[in-house]
mmCIF file with all atom_site columns, C-alpha atoms in Angstrom:
data_model
loop_
_atom_site.group_PDB
_atom_site.id
_atom_site.type_symbol
_atom_site.label_atom_id
_atom_site.label_alt_id
_atom_site.label_comp_id
_atom_site.label_asym_id
_atom_site.label_entity_id
_atom_site.label_seq_id
_atom_site.pdbx_PDB_ins_code
_atom_site.Cartn_x
_atom_site.Cartn_y
_atom_site.Cartn_z
_atom_site.occupancy
_atom_site.B_iso_or_equiv
_atom_site.pdbx_formal_charge
_atom_site.auth_seq_id
_atom_site.auth_comp_id
_atom_site.auth_asym_id
_atom_site.auth_atom_id
_atom_site.pdbx_PDB_model_num
ATOM 1  C CA . MET A 1 1  ? 15.802  44.657  -6.568 1.00 74.00 ? 1  MET A CA 1
ATOM 2  C CA . LYS A 1 2  ? 16.920  44.320  -2.975 1.00 75.00 ? 2  LYS A CA 1
ATOM 3  C CA . SER A 1 3  ? 13.341  44.251  -1.655 1.00 81.00 ? 3  SER A CA 1
ATOM 4  C CA . LEU A 1 4  ? 12.375  41.690  -4.298 1.00 71.00 ? 4  LEU A CA 1
ATOM 5  C CA . PHE A 1 5  ? 15.190  39.415  -3.117 1.00 70.00 ? 5  PHE A CA 1
ATOM 6  C CA . LYS A 1 6  ? 14.116  39.807  0.530  1.00 74.00 ? 6  LYS A CA 1
ATOM 7  C CA . GLN A 1 7  ? 10.531  38.996  -0.435 1.00 73.00 ? 7  GLN A CA 1
ATOM 8  C CA . PHE A 1 8  ? 11.716  35.913  -2.355 1.00 67.00 ? 8  PHE A CA 1
ATOM 9  C CA . VAL A 1 9  ? 13.764  34.691  0.619  1.00 68.00 ? 9  VAL A CA 1
ATOM 10 C CA . ALA A 1 10 ? 10.884  35.291  3.059  1.00 71.00 ? 10 ALA A CA 1
ATOM 11 C CA . ASP A 1 11 ? 8.307   33.475  0.916  1.00 70.00 ? 11 ASP A CA 1
ATOM 12 C CA . GLU A 1 12 ? 7.975   29.880  2.165  1.00 70.00 ? 12 GLU A CA 1
ATOM 13 C CA . ASN A 1 13 ? 4.959   28.705  0.151  1.00 72.00 ? 13 ASN A CA 1
ATOM 14 C CA . GLY A 1 14 ? 7.078   26.621  -2.214 1.00 76.00 ? 14 GLY A CA 1
ATOM 15 C CA . ALA A 1 15 ? 8.979   24.988  0.638  1.00 78.00 ? 15 ALA A CA 1
ATOM 16 C CA . ALA A 1 16 ? 5.748   24.018  2.379  1.00 80.00 ? 16 ALA A CA 1
ATOM 17 C CA . MET A 1 17 ? 4.423   22.525  -0.851 1.00 85.00 ? 17 MET A CA 1
ATOM 18 C CA . VAL A 1 18 ? 7.577   20.435  -1.254 1.00 88.00 ? 18 VAL A CA 1
ATOM 19 C CA . GLU A 1 19 ? 7.323   19.245  2.351  1.00 89.00 ? 19 GLU A CA 1
ATOM 20 C CA . TYR A 1 20 ? 3.698   18.226  1.892  1.00 91.00 ? 20 TYR A CA 1
ATOM 21 C CA . SER A 1 21 ? 4.564   16.455  -1.367 1.00 92.00 ? 21 SER A CA 1
ATOM 22 C CA . ILE A 1 22 ? 7.288   14.460  0.374  1.00 95.00 ? 22 ILE A CA 1
ATOM 23 C CA . LEU A 1 23 ? 4.909   13.611  3.220  1.00 96.00 ? 23 LEU A CA 1
ATOM 24 C CA . ILE A 1 24 ? 2.231   12.429  0.782  1.00 97.00 ? 24 ILE A CA 1
ATOM 25 C CA . GLY A 1 25 ? 4.828   10.313  -1.022 1.00 97.00 ? 25 GLY A CA 1
ATOM 26 C CA . ILE A 1 26 ? 5.911   8.652   2.220  1.00 98.00 ? 26 ILE A CA 1
ATOM 27 C CA . ILE A 1 27 ? 2.295   7.951   3.194  1.00 98.00 ? 27 ILE A CA 1
ATOM 28 C CA . ALA A 1 28 ? 1.569   6.499   -0.262 1.00 98.00 ? 28 ALA A CA 1
ATOM 29 C CA . ALA A 1 29 ? 4.632   4.229   -0.136 1.00 98.00 ? 29 ALA A CA 1
ATOM 30 C CA . ALA A 1 30 ? 3.725   3.010   3.357  1.00 98.00 ? 30 ALA A CA 1
ATOM 31 C CA . SER A 1 31 ? 0.148   2.344   2.254  1.00 98.00 ? 31 SER A CA 1
ATOM 32 C CA . ILE A 1 32 ? 1.325   0.296   -0.718 1.00 98.00 ? 32 ILE A CA 1
ATOM 33 C CA . LEU A 1 33 ? 3.624   -1.774  1.499  1.00 96.00 ? 33 LEU A CA 1
ATOM 34 C CA . VAL A 1 34 ? 0.809   -2.431  3.977  1.00 97.00 ? 34 VAL A CA 1
ATOM 35 C CA . ILE A 1 35 ? -1.538  -3.491  1.174  1.00 97.00 ? 35 ILE A CA 1
ATOM 36 C CA . ILE A 1 36 ? 1.096   -5.867  -0.211 1.00 95.00 ? 36 ILE A CA 1
ATOM 37 C CA . ALA A 1 37 ? 1.690   -7.356  3.246  1.00 94.00 ? 37 ALA A CA 1
ATOM 38 C CA . ILE A 1 38 ? -2.020  -7.813  3.890  1.00 96.00 ? 38 ILE A CA 1
ATOM 39 C CA . GLY A 1 39 ? -2.433  -9.394  0.455  1.00 93.00 ? 39 GLY A CA 1
ATOM 40 C CA . ALA A 1 40 ? 0.298   -11.914 1.218  1.00 91.00 ? 40 ALA A CA 1
ATOM 41 C CA . TRP A 1 41 ? -1.332  -12.717 4.571  1.00 92.00 ? 41 TRP A CA 1
ATOM 42 C CA . VAL A 1 42 ? -4.753  -13.216 2.965  1.00 92.00 ? 42 VAL A CA 1
ATOM 43 C CA . GLY A 1 43 ? -3.201  -15.439 0.305  1.00 88.00 ? 43 GLY A CA 1
ATOM 44 C CA . GLY A 1 44 ? -1.606  -17.547 3.024  1.00 88.00 ? 44 GLY A CA 1
ATOM 45 C CA . GLN A 1 45 ? -4.921  -17.849 4.822  1.00 89.00 ? 45 GLN A CA 1
ATOM 46 C CA . PHE A 1 46 ? -6.656  -19.082 1.673  1.00 85.00 ? 46 PHE A CA 1
ATOM 47 C CA . THR A 1 47 ? -3.840  -21.524 0.979  1.00 84.00 ? 47 THR A CA 1
ATOM 48 C CA . GLY A 1 48 ? -4.185  -22.917 4.498  1.00 84.00 ? 48 GLY A CA 1
ATOM 49 C CA . LEU A 1 49 ? -7.944  -23.144 4.105  1.00 82.00 ? 49 LEU A CA 1
ATOM 50 C CA . CYS A 1 50 ? -7.617  -25.021 0.828  1.00 79.00 ? 50 CYS A CA 1
ATOM 51 C CA . ALA A 1 51 ? -5.107  -27.400 2.399  1.00 77.00 ? 51 ALA A CA 1
ATOM 52 C CA . SER A 1 52 ? -7.414  -28.120 5.324  1.00 79.00 ? 52 SER A CA 1
ATOM 53 C CA . LEU A 1 53 ? -10.430 -28.641 3.064  1.00 74.00 ? 53 LEU A CA 1
ATOM 54 C CA . ASN A 1 54 ? -8.441  -30.914 0.765  1.00 72.00 ? 54 ASN A CA 1
ATOM 55 C CA . GLY A 1 55 ? -11.356 -31.538 -1.558 1.00 60.00 ? 55 GLY A CA 1
ATOM 56 C CA . HIS A 1 56 ? -13.967 -31.886 1.207  1.00 63.00 ? 56 HIS A CA 1
ATOM 57 C CA . GLY A 1 57 ? -15.952 -28.747 0.471  1.00 57.00 ? 57 GLY A CA 1
ATOM 58 C CA . ALA A 1 58 ? -19.717 -28.377 0.574  1.00 58.00 ? 58 ALA A CA 1
ATOM 59 C CA . VAL A 1 59 ? -20.119 -30.235 -2.706 1.00 57.00 ? 59 VAL A CA 1
ATOM 60 C CA . GLY A 1 60 ? -17.131 -32.506 -2.250 1.00 56.00 ? 60 GLY A CA 1
ATOM 61 C CA . TYR A 1 61 ? -14.983 -30.483 -4.615 1.00 58.00 ? 61 TYR A CA 1
ATOM 62 C CA . THR A 1 62 ? -13.200 -27.204 -4.141 1.00 56.00 ? 62 THR A CA 1
ATOM 63 C CA . ALA A 1 63 ? -11.436 -25.133 -6.744 1.00 62.00 ? 63 ALA A CA 1
ATOM 64 C CA . CYS A 1 64 ? -8.369  -24.941 -4.499 1.00 65.00 ? 64 CYS A CA 1
ATOM 65 C CA . ALA A 1 65 ? -6.588  -27.826 -6.182 1.00 55.00 ? 65 ALA A CA 1
ATOM 66 C CA . ALA A 1 66 ? -6.968  -26.189 -9.589 1.00 53.00 ? 66 ALA A CA 1
ATOM 67 C CA . ALA A 1 67 ? -5.663  -22.848 -8.310 1.00 48.00 ? 67 ALA A CA 1
ATOM 68 C CA . THR A 1 68 ? -2.431  -24.250 -6.851 1.00 45.00 ? 68 THR A CA 1
#
């Protein structure tokens, strides 16, 4: 029983798995935040583009006014 307890205390496979799981969770959360930030930036760029076109697209009409 004593050697089994020592073996259990010395085994660190579970701890490493938990550490990697936490690391993957942090990376996933950071990735999601970056994607959200980039999406907001792209949306702002398209809004600015639609405002500057103001209905003067290639055909004289853009779908920007309908989307806003």
